[in-house]
CSV table of C-alpha atoms in Angstrom, one decimal:
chain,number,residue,atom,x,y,z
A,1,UNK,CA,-0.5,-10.4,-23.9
A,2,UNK,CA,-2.1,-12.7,-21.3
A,3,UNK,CA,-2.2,-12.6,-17.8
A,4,UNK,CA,0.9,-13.6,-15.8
A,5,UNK,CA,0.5,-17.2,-14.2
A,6,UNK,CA,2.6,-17.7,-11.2
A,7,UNK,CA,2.7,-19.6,-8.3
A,8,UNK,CA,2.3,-18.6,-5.0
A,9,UNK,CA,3.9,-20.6,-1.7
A,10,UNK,CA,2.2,-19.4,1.3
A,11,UNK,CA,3.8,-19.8,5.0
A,12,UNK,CA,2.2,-19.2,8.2
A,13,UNK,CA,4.2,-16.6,10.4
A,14,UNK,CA,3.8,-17.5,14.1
A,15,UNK,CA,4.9,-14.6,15.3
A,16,UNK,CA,3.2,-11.6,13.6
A,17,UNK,CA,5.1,-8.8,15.5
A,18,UNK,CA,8.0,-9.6,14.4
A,19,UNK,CA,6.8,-9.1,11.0
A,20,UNK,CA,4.8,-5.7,11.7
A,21,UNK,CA,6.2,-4.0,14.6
A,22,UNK,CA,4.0,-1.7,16.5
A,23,UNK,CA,0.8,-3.6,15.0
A,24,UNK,CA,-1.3,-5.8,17.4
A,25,UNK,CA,-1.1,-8.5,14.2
A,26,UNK,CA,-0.5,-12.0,15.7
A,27,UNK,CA,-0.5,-14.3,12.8
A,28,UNK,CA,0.7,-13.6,9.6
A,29,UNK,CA,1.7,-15.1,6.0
A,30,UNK,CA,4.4,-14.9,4.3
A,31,UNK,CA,3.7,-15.4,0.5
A,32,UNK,CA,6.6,-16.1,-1.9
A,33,UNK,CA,5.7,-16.2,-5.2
A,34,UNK,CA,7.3,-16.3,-8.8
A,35,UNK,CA,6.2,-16.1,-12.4
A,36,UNK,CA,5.5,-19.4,-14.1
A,37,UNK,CA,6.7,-18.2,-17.5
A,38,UNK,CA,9.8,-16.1,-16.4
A,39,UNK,CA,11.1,-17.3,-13.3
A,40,UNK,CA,13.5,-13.8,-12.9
A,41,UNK,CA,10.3,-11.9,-11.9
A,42,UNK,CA,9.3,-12.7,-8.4
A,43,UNK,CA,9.3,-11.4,-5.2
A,44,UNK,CA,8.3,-12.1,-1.5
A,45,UNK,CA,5.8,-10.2,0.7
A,46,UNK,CA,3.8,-10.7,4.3
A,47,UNK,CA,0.0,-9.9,5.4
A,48,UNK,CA,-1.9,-10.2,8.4
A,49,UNK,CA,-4.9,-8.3,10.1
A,50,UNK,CA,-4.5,-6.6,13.1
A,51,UNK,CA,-7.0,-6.5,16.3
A,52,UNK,CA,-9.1,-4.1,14.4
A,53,UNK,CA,-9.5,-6.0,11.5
A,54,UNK,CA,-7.1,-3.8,9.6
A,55,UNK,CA,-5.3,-5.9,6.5
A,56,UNK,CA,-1.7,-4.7,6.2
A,57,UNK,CA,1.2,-5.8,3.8
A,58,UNK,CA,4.8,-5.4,3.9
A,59,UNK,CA,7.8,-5.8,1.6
A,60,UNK,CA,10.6,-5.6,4.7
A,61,UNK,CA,10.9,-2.2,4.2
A,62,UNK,CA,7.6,-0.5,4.3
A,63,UNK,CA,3.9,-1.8,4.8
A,64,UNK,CA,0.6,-0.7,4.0
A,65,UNK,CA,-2.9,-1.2,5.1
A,66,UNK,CA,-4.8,-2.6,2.1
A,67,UNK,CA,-8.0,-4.3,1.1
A,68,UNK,CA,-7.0,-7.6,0.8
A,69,UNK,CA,-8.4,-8.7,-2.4
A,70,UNK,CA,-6.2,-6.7,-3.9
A,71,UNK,CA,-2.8,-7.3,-2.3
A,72,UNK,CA,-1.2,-9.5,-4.7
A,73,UNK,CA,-1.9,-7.8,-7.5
A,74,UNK,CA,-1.1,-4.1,-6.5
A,75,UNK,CA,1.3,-4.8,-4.3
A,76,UNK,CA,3.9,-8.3,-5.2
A,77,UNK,CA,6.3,-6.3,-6.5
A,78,UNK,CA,7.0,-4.3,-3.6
A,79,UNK,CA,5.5,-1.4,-2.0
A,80,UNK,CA,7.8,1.2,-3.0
A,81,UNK,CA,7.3,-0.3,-6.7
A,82,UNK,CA,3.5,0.2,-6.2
A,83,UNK,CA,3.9,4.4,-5.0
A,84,UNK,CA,6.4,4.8,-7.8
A,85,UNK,CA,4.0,3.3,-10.5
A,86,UNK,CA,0.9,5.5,-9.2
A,87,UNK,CA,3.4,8.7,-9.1
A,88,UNK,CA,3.7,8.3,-12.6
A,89,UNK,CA,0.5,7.4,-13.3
A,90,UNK,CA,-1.1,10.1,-12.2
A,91,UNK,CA,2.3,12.6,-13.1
A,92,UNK,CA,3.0,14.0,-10.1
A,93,UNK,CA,6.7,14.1,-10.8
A,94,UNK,CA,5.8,16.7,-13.5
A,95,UNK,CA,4.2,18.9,-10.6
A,96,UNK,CA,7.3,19.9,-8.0
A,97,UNK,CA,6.0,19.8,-5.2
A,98,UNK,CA,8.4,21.7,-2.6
A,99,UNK,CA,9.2,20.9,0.7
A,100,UNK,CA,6.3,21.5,3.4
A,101,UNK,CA,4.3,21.9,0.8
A,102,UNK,CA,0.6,21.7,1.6
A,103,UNK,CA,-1.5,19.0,-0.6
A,104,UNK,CA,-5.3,18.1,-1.1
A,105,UNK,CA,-5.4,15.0,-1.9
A,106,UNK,CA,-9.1,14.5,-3.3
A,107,UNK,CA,-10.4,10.6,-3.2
A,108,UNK,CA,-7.5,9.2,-1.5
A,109,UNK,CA,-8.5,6.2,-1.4
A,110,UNK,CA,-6.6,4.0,1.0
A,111,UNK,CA,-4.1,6.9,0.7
A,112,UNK,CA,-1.3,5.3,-1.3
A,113,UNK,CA,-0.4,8.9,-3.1
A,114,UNK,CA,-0.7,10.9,0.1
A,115,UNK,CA,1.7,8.0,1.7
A,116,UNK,CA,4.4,9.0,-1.4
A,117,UNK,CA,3.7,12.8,-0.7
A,118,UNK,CA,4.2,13.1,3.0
A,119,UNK,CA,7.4,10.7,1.9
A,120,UNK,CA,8.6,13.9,-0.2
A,121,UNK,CA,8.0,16.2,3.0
A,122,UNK,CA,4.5,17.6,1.7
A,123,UNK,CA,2.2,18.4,4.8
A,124,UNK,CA,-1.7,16.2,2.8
A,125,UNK,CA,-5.0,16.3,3.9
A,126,UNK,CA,-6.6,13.5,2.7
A,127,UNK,CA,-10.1,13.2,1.2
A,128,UNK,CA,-12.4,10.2,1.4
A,129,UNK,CA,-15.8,9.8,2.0
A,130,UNK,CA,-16.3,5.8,1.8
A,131,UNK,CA,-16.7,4.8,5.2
A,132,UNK,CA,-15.3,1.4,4.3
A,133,UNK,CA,-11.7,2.9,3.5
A,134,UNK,CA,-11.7,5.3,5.6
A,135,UNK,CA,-10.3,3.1,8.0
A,136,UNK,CA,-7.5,1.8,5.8
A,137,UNK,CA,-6.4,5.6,4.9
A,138,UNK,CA,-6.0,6.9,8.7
A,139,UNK,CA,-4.4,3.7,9.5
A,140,UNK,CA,-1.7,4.6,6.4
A,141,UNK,CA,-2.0,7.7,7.7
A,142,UNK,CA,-0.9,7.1,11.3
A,143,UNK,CA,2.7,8.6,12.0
A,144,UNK,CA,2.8,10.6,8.8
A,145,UNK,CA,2.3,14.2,7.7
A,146,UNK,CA,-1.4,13.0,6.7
A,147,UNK,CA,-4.9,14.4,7.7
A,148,UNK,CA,-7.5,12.0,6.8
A,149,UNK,CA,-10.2,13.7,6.3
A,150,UNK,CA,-14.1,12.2,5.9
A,151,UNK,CA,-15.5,14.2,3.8
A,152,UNK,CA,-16.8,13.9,-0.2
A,153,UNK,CA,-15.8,17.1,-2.1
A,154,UNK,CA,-17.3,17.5,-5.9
């Protein structure tokens, strides 16, 4: 099975706060896009930068800061879509995980799995060494039951 092919209709958003509340983002793009092959699967999303350089993406209902090359294909199907598909990826619905529950995430990343476990009430600290995401992770972390923590742990 090949690659989907779609087309992708990108819109500039004047006004970026309306888009990301709270964010200093003041341009932003919408991007509508839908599947040459099967025009049912589609979807709509926003991204923008904010004023420190921070590349976030939202569905409507919950954003992300992302690396950007990567935002269309992680991420056009929705964010919630995206935490559910690394949830059972990496089975963490086969591991209850009870309320204020306390979680080590190890390589977090951008902190996409911490984001869905401090969504279930756990209490994460968050592991990432990569000064270049590190950034992206305490952003995503920001108003969430999330520690971001620099470290590398082996």
């Amino acid at each position: 099975m090949g690659k989907a092919r779609c087309e992708t209709y990108i819109a500039p958003v004047q006004d970026g706060q309306s888009v990301f509340p709270g964010l200093a983002v003041k341009l932003a793009e919408k991007l509508d896009w839908r599947n040459v092959d099967d025009h049912s699967r589609g979807g709509v999303y926003w991204t923008g930068n904010d004023a420190d350089g921070i590349h976030w993406v939202t569905d409507g209902a919950d954003r992300m800061a992302v690396l950007p090359d990567r935002t269309f294909r992680f991420y056009r199907y929705g964010i919630r879509t995206r935490l559910l598909h690394l949830t059972n990826r990496y089975l963490c619905d086969l591991v209850p995980i009870p309320r204020d529950a306390y979680v080590i995430n190890v390589g977090a990343n951008i902190g996409e799995i911490a984001v869905e476990l401090a969504n279930r009430d756990a209490m994460v600290m968050a592991i990432e060494p990569d000064p270049g995401i590190l950034p992206l992770l305490r952003a995503n972390a920001n108003g969430r039951r999330i520690e971001a923590v620099p470290f590398a742990a082996w």
